[in-house]
Short mmCIF file of C-alpha atoms in Angstrom, two decimals:
data_model
loop_
_atom_site.label_atom_id
_atom_site.label_comp_id
_atom_site.label_asym_id
_atom_site.label_seq_id
_atom_site.Cartn_x
_atom_site.Cartn_y
_atom_site.Cartn_z
CA UNK U 1 -0.01 0.01 -0.03
CA UNK U 2 2.84 2.37 0.82
CA UNK U 3 4.52 1.75 -2.54
CA UNK U 4 1.27 2.41 -4.37
CA UNK U 5 0.83 5.72 -2.51
CA UNK U 6 4.36 6.80 -3.33
CA UNK U 7 3.84 5.92 -7.02
CA UNK U 8 0.70 8.04 -7.10
CA UNK U 9 2.51 10.96 -5.51
CA UNK U 10 5.38 10.66 -7.97
CA UNK U 11 3.08 10.49 -11.01
CA UNK U 12 3.63 13.57 -13.18
CA UNK U 13 0.65 15.83 -13.93
CA UNK U 14 -0.96 15.54 -17.41
CA UNK U 15 -1.18 18.13 -20.13
CA UNK U 16 -4.21 19.81 -18.59
CA UNK U 17 -2.56 19.84 -15.17
CA UNK U 18 0.59 21.46 -16.52
CA UNK U 19 -1.50 23.99 -18.43
CA UNK U 20 -3.46 24.93 -15.35
CA UNK U 21 -0.26 25.22 -13.35
CA UNK U 22 1.24 27.56 -15.94
CA UNK U 23 -2.03 29.55 -15.93
CA UNK U 24 -1.90 30.00 -12.16
CA UNK U 25 1.72 31.08 -12.41
CA UNK U 26 0.71 33.84 -14.90
CA UNK U 27 -2.29 34.94 -12.81
CA UNK U 28 -4.83 33.62 -15.40
CA UNK U 29 -3.15 35.56 -18.23
CA UNK U 30 -2.46 32.41 -20.26
CA UNK U 31 -6.10 31.27 -20.39
CA UNK U 32 -7.28 34.76 -21.25
CA UNK U 33 -4.78 34.98 -24.10
CA UNK U 34 -5.73 31.56 -25.51
CA UNK U 35 -9.46 32.25 -25.16
CA UNK U 36 -9.02 35.55 -27.03
CA UNK U 37 -7.10 33.73 -29.78
CA UNK U 38 -9.75 31.03 -30.15
CA UNK U 39 -12.58 33.55 -30.22
CA UNK U 40 -10.83 35.69 -32.81
CA UNK U 41 -10.19 32.58 -34.93
CA UNK U 42 -13.86 31.62 -34.75
CA UNK U 43 -14.85 35.16 -35.76
CA UNK U 44 -12.48 35.12 -38.72
CA UNK U 45 -13.81 31.74 -39.87
CA UNK U 46 -17.44 32.99 -39.63
CA UNK U 47 -16.50 36.19 -41.50
CA UNK U 48 -14.71 34.29 -44.27
CA UNK U 49 -17.64 31.83 -44.57
CA UNK U 50 -20.04 34.77 -44.89
CA UNK U 51 -17.92 36.45 -47.56
CA UNK U 52 -17.59 33.21 -49.52
CA UNK U 53 -21.32 32.62 -49.26
CA UNK U 54 -22.06 36.16 -50.57
CA UNK U 55 -19.77 35.52 -53.52
CA UNK U 56 -20.79 31.94 -54.32
CA UNK U 57 -24.50 32.06 -53.52
CA UNK U 58 -25.49 33.99 -56.73
CA UNK U 59 -23.47 31.58 -58.86
CA UNK U 60 -25.02 28.56 -57.16
CA UNK U 61 -28.49 30.06 -57.59
CA UNK U 62 -27.84 30.69 -61.31
CA UNK U 63 -26.51 27.17 -61.77
CA UNK U 64 -29.59 25.75 -60.05
CA UNK U 65 -31.86 27.78 -62.38
CA UNK U 66 -29.89 26.76 -65.44
CA UNK U 67 -30.39 23.00 -64.93
CA UNK U 68 -34.10 23.17 -64.02
CA UNK U 69 -36.66 21.73 -66.42
CA UNK U 70 -39.88 23.59 -67.13
CA UNK U 71 -41.73 21.41 -64.64
CA UNK U 72 -39.27 22.38 -61.88
CA UNK U 73 -39.38 26.09 -62.77
CA UNK U 74 -43.15 26.25 -62.35
CA UNK U 75 -43.24 23.95 -59.32
CA UNK U 76 -43.42 26.08 -56.11
CA UNK U 77 -42.11 23.22 -54.03
CA UNK U 78 -38.79 23.20 -55.94
CA UNK U 79 -36.54 25.89 -54.52
CA UNK U 80 -32.86 25.13 -55.05
CA UNK U 81 -32.37 21.47 -56.04
CA UNK U 82 -34.23 20.42 -59.19
CA UNK U 83 -36.10 17.15 -59.26
CA UNK U 84 -35.39 16.45 -62.93
CA UNK U 85 -32.12 18.29 -63.85
CA UNK U 86 -31.55 18.90 -67.53
CA UNK U 87 -28.90 20.58 -69.69
CA UNK U 88 -31.33 21.55 -72.46
CA UNK U 89 -31.05 25.23 -71.43
CA UNK U 90 -27.33 25.12 -72.16
CA UNK U 91 -27.87 23.86 -75.69
CA UNK U 92 -30.48 26.54 -76.36
CA UNK U 93 -28.36 29.36 -74.87
CA UNK U 94 -25.29 28.30 -76.80
CA UNK U 95 -27.31 28.25 -80.02
CA UNK U 96 -28.87 31.66 -79.40
CA UNK U 97 -25.49 33.20 -78.47
CA UNK U 98 -23.58 31.61 -81.37
CA UNK U 99 -21.33 30.52 -78.59
CA UNK U 100 -18.27 29.10 -80.35
CA UNK U 101 -17.90 31.94 -82.91
CA UNK U 102 -18.60 34.47 -80.15
CA UNK U 103 -16.00 32.81 -77.91
CA UNK U 104 -13.39 32.91 -80.67
CA UNK U 105 -13.95 36.60 -81.57
CA UNK U 106 -14.12 37.54 -77.88
CA UNK U 107 -10.79 35.86 -77.08
CA UNK U 108 -9.14 37.41 -80.11
CA UNK U 109 -10.40 40.99 -79.55
CA UNK U 110 -9.98 40.87 -75.78
CA UNK U 111 -6.42 39.58 -76.09
CA UNK U 112 -5.58 42.37 -78.58
CA UNK U 113 -7.09 45.10 -76.47
CA UNK U 114 -5.46 43.83 -73.23
CA UNK U 115 -2.06 43.55 -74.97
CA UNK U 116 -2.27 47.14 -76.26
CA UNK U 117 -3.27 48.37 -72.82
CA UNK U 118 -0.40 46.65 -71.07
CA UNK U 119 2.21 47.82 -73.61
CA UNK U 120 1.07 51.44 -73.31
CA UNK U 121 0.66 51.32 -69.52
CA UNK U 122 4.09 49.77 -69.07
CA UNK U 123 5.82 52.56 -71.02
CA UNK U 124 3.86 55.26 -69.12
CA UNK U 125 4.53 53.62 -65.76
CA UNK U 126 8.24 53.27 -66.41
CA UNK U 127 8.39 56.94 -67.35
CA UNK U 128 6.70 57.94 -64.10
CA UNK U 129 8.91 55.66 -62.03
CA UNK U 130 12.36 56.44 -63.46
CA UNK U 131 12.34 59.84 -65.20
CA UNK U 132 11.88 63.45 -64.19
CA UNK U 133 9.83 65.78 -66.42
CA UNK U 134 7.83 68.99 -65.97
CA UNK U 135 4.55 68.70 -64.05
CA UNK U 136 5.23 65.09 -63.24
CA UNK U 137 3.10 65.13 -60.07
CA UNK U 138 0.25 66.85 -61.91
CA UNK U 139 0.19 64.26 -64.68
CA UNK U 140 0.28 61.44 -62.19
CA UNK U 141 -2.62 63.02 -60.32
CA UNK U 142 -4.51 62.95 -63.68
CA UNK U 143 -3.73 59.22 -63.88
CA UNK U 144 -5.23 58.70 -60.41
CA UNK U 145 -8.32 60.67 -61.47
CA UNK U 146 -8.90 58.19 -64.26
CA UNK U 147 -9.09 55.48 -61.53
CA UNK U 148 -11.43 57.49 -59.30
CA UNK U 149 -13.83 58.99 -61.88
CA UNK U 150 -16.23 56.47 -63.43
CA UNK U 151 -16.08 56.44 -67.26
CA UNK U 152 -19.89 56.85 -67.35
CA UNK U 153 -19.46 60.46 -66.32
CA UNK U 154 -17.62 61.29 -69.53
CA UNK U 155 -19.75 59.10 -71.76
CA UNK U 156 -21.31 61.94 -73.76
CA UNK U 157 -18.10 63.83 -74.59
CA UNK U 158 -16.26 60.59 -75.30
CA UNK U 159 -18.98 59.49 -77.70
CA UNK U 160 -18.94 62.84 -79.54
CA UNK U 161 -15.13 62.88 -79.75
CA UNK U 162 -14.99 59.45 -81.34
CA UNK U 163 -18.13 59.83 -83.42
CA UNK U 164 -16.63 62.97 -84.99
CA UNK U 165 -12.94 62.16 -84.53
CA UNK U 166 -10.74 64.92 -85.82
CA UNK U 167 -7.13 65.31 -84.71
CA UNK U 168 -6.51 69.03 -84.48
CA UNK U 169 -8.65 69.55 -87.59
CA UNK U 170 -6.13 67.68 -89.76
CA UNK U 171 -8.52 64.85 -90.68
CA UNK U 172 -11.16 67.24 -91.93
CA UNK U 173 -8.52 69.19 -93.80
CA UNK U 174 -7.27 66.05 -95.61
CA UNK U 175 -10.48 64.04 -96.07
CA UNK U 176 -13.13 66.71 -95.93
CA UNK U 177 -14.91 65.21 -92.90
CA UNK U 178 -14.07 63.72 -89.47
CA UNK U 179 -13.77 59.98 -88.90
CA UNK U 180 -16.49 57.95 -87.23
CA UNK U 181 -14.76 55.64 -84.74
CA UNK U 182 -17.73 54.62 -82.62
CA UNK U 183 -18.73 51.05 -83.32
CA UNK U 184 -15.22 50.38 -84.69
CA UNK U 185 -12.48 48.24 -83.25
CA UNK U 186 -9.95 50.85 -84.44
CA UNK U 187 -11.46 53.45 -82.10
CA UNK U 188 -11.07 51.25 -79.02
CA UNK U 189 -7.64 50.08 -80.16
CA UNK U 190 -6.58 53.77 -80.41
CA UNK U 191 -7.96 54.39 -76.90
CA UNK U 192 -6.13 51.39 -75.48
CA UNK U 193 -2.84 52.15 -77.28
CA UNK U 194 -2.81 55.61 -75.64
CA UNK U 195 -3.30 54.14 -72.10
CA UNK U 196 -6.83 55.49 -71.79
CA UNK U 197 -8.77 52.23 -71.94
CA UNK U 198 -10.64 50.34 -69.24
CA UNK U 199 -8.93 50.80 -65.81
CA UNK U 200 -5.61 51.76 -67.43
CA UNK U 201 -4.94 54.18 -64.61
CA UNK U 202 -4.85 51.27 -62.16
CA UNK U 203 -2.36 49.35 -64.31
CA UNK U 204 -0.12 52.43 -64.58
CA UNK U 205 -0.22 52.84 -60.80
CA UNK U 206 0.62 49.21 -60.08
CA UNK U 207 3.45 49.02 -62.63
CA UNK U 208 4.86 52.37 -61.51
CA UNK U 209 5.06 51.11 -57.92
CA UNK U 210 6.80 47.95 -59.12
CA UNK U 211 9.38 49.81 -61.20
CA UNK U 212 10.03 52.27 -58.35
CA UNK U 213 10.98 49.40 -56.04
CA UNK U 214 13.47 47.88 -58.43
CA UNK U 215 17.08 48.68 -57.38
CA UNK U 216 18.61 51.63 -59.19
CA UNK U 217 21.91 49.79 -59.18
CA UNK U 218 20.57 47.67 -62.05
CA UNK U 219 20.27 50.74 -64.27
CA UNK U 220 23.63 52.08 -63.14
CA UNK U 221 25.34 48.79 -63.96
CA UNK U 222 23.69 48.67 -67.36
CA UNK U 223 24.76 52.24 -68.03
CA UNK U 224 28.35 51.41 -67.14
CA UNK U 225 28.20 48.48 -69.60
CA UNK U 226 27.16 50.85 -72.36
CA UNK U 227 23.39 50.23 -72.44
CA UNK U 228 21.13 53.12 -73.39
CA UNK U 229 17.85 53.85 -71.69
CA UNK U 230 15.75 51.89 -74.18
CA UNK U 231 18.05 48.88 -74.08
CA UNK U 232 18.14 49.03 -70.29
CA UNK U 233 14.37 49.06 -70.21
CA UNK U 234 13.93 46.19 -72.64
CA UNK U 235 16.76 43.89 -71.50
CA UNK U 236 17.07 44.64 -67.76
CA UNK U 237 13.80 46.02 -66.41
CA UNK U 238 11.20 44.15 -68.44
CA UNK U 239 12.43 40.60 -67.73
CA UNK U 240 12.27 41.25 -63.96
CA UNK U 241 8.79 42.71 -64.28
CA UNK U 242 7.30 39.74 -66.17
CA UNK U 243 5.26 38.43 -63.18
CA UNK U 244 3.73 41.86 -62.64
CA UNK U 245 3.09 42.31 -66.39
CA UNK U 246 1.31 38.93 -66.49
CA UNK U 247 -0.81 39.93 -63.51
CA UNK U 248 -1.88 43.21 -65.09
CA UNK U 249 -2.57 41.48 -68.39
CA UNK U 250 -4.85 38.98 -66.61
CA UNK U 251 -6.66 41.80 -64.91
CA UNK U 252 -7.08 43.59 -68.21
CA UNK U 253 -8.32 40.43 -69.91
CA UNK U 254 -10.86 39.60 -67.24
CA UNK U 255 -12.26 43.12 -66.90
CA UNK U 256 -12.41 43.60 -70.65
CA UNK U 257 -14.28 40.30 -71.03
CA UNK U 258 -17.23 41.41 -68.91
CA UNK U 259 -17.13 45.14 -69.71
CA UNK U 260 -20.32 46.69 -71.03
CA UNK U 261 -19.44 50.38 -71.26
CA UNK U 262 -16.61 50.41 -73.82
CA UNK U 263 -17.90 47.25 -75.52
CA UNK U 264 -21.31 48.80 -76.32
CA UNK U 265 -19.66 52.00 -77.56
CA UNK U 266 -17.00 50.44 -79.77
CA UNK U 267 -17.55 46.70 -80.17
CA UNK U 268 -21.31 46.23 -80.29
CA UNK U 269 -21.18 44.80 -83.87
CA UNK U 270 -18.36 42.33 -83.29
CA UNK U 271 -20.15 39.44 -81.55
CA UNK U 272 -18.47 39.97 -78.16
CA UNK U 273 -19.44 37.78 -75.22
CA UNK U 274 -20.47 40.74 -73.06
CA UNK U 275 -22.88 41.94 -75.76
CA UNK U 276 -24.36 38.47 -76.27
CA UNK U 277 -24.88 38.01 -72.55
CA UNK U 278 -26.62 41.38 -72.16
CA UNK U 279 -28.94 40.81 -75.13
CA UNK U 280 -29.75 37.18 -74.43
CA UNK U 281 -33.08 38.02 -72.81
CA UNK U 282 -34.37 39.87 -75.90
CA UNK U 283 -33.02 37.16 -78.23
CA UNK U 284 -34.74 34.46 -76.25
CA UNK U 285 -37.98 36.39 -76.27
CA UNK U 286 -37.92 36.49 -80.08
CA UNK U 287 -36.98 32.82 -80.21
CA UNK U 288 -39.86 31.86 -77.92
CA UNK U 289 -42.38 33.74 -80.04
CA UNK U 290 -41.09 32.05 -83.19
CA UNK U 291 -41.49 28.68 -81.52
CA UNK U 292 -45.06 29.49 -80.48
CA UNK U 293 -45.93 30.64 -84.00
CA UNK U 294 -44.47 27.45 -85.45
CA UNK U 295 -46.54 25.37 -83.00
CA UNK U 296 -49.94 27.10 -83.00
CA UNK U 297 -49.71 29.44 -86.00
CA UNK U 298 -50.09 32.70 -84.05
CA UNK U 299 -47.86 34.57 -81.63
CA UNK U 300 -49.97 37.69 -80.95
CA UNK U 301 -49.64 38.78 -77.33
CA UNK U 302 -47.37 35.90 -76.50
CA UNK U 303 -44.33 36.37 -74.24
CA UNK U 304 -42.17 33.83 -72.49
CA UNK U 305 -42.72 33.21 -68.76
CA UNK U 306 -40.48 35.22 -66.52
CA UNK U 307 -39.07 32.07 -64.83
CA UNK U 308 -38.05 30.69 -68.21
CA UNK U 309 -36.36 33.94 -69.23
CA UNK U 310 -34.44 34.06 -65.90
CA UNK U 311 -33.30 30.50 -66.39
CA UNK U 312 -32.06 31.27 -69.86
CA UNK U 313 -30.22 34.41 -68.70
CA UNK U 314 -28.62 32.46 -65.83
CA UNK U 315 -27.47 29.84 -68.30
CA UNK U 316 -26.02 32.48 -70.66
CA UNK U 317 -24.16 34.23 -67.80
CA UNK U 318 -22.60 30.95 -66.63
CA UNK U 319 -21.35 29.85 -70.06
CA UNK U 320 -20.19 33.40 -70.66
CA UNK U 321 -18.03 33.65 -67.58
CA UNK U 322 -16.85 30.04 -67.74
CA UNK U 323 -13.62 30.95 -69.59
CA UNK U 324 -12.86 33.63 -67.00
CA UNK U 325 -13.34 31.17 -64.13
CA UNK U 326 -11.02 28.74 -65.92
CA UNK U 327 -8.38 31.44 -66.36
CA UNK U 328 -8.60 32.35 -62.69
CA UNK U 329 -8.21 28.74 -61.58
CA UNK U 330 -5.14 28.34 -63.73
CA UNK U 331 -3.54 31.71 -62.97
CA UNK U 332 -4.77 32.51 -59.46
CA UNK U 333 -1.17 32.70 -58.20
CA UNK U 334 -0.57 35.74 -60.39
CA UNK U 335 -3.75 37.40 -59.12
CA UNK U 336 -2.78 36.87 -55.49
CA UNK U 337 0.81 37.95 -55.88
CA UNK U 338 0.18 41.01 -58.05
CA UNK U 339 -0.72 43.38 -55.25
CA UNK U 340 2.22 42.23 -53.09
CA UNK U 341 4.62 42.67 -55.98
CA UNK U 342 3.40 46.21 -56.70
CA UNK U 343 4.91 47.36 -53.40
CA UNK U 344 2.32 50.05 -52.63
CA UNK U 345 4.59 52.83 -51.33
CA UNK U 346 4.30 56.54 -52.04
#
């Protein structure tokens, strides 16, 4: 019995016992610190879950609508999960949107526009980062204004300038009348090549911050080796900036893909995905009336049910943004690293 009692006395305390002992030694500070850490972790998890739900819930709702049959759409007991899922809406939407030809033209034009924007923005950003010129701060403030001011505010003057495009009166002097660049890819290409396209001010700001943080010793070494400014920019600065350039290009491509402002002004006749998505409701309305006329011989006063139109629009949106989601999944590392690489420092 004595040996057993001694063994019990010599038995070391467990993890909980040691933790409580340390807590008593710190006057309950340890348990307060750990409780605060756990509660803050739970709060962050709840916050992240809420943000993810806000982002994903509309997509999940659209996907649910897109795979519902007509019976499910008009059944009030079906809310989120269809009883008889079908992909017929996808076939109809792809046919109405001329999906594959629209996808090809959208990729081609969006790639061209994004490439022009990044080339122009890179040159402007490098100039702001490495050179001194008169009114430099004023011009950079103008760049920031293009980020702050929505383009819709200058819609009317922009439309008039490009509808009656005349460079200092020279075009009228030579051709007798100004050029009409609205509804033309050339007009938007000109806007992008001069770093005035969609969100170009943001790309200039990000690239400027990146070039500012690059060591000046690189340029000094290149100058000692006999490199001029252009050669230094092309052979020294650009290769190091490739990750940032790719990030900005991806941003430009994604935003251009879903843009409606510049697309409707310059690219409405080119079969762009953004235009097809925005007009799908009207196209489906005409398609539905034609189907009714073919079935019963008359379509007077006929219009498609609202639920059916919403399902078709949801389907069109999903297949329209599918390439963007794929690009993000493949290149998400560049999206995440782009802000960190810009080195936001004034």
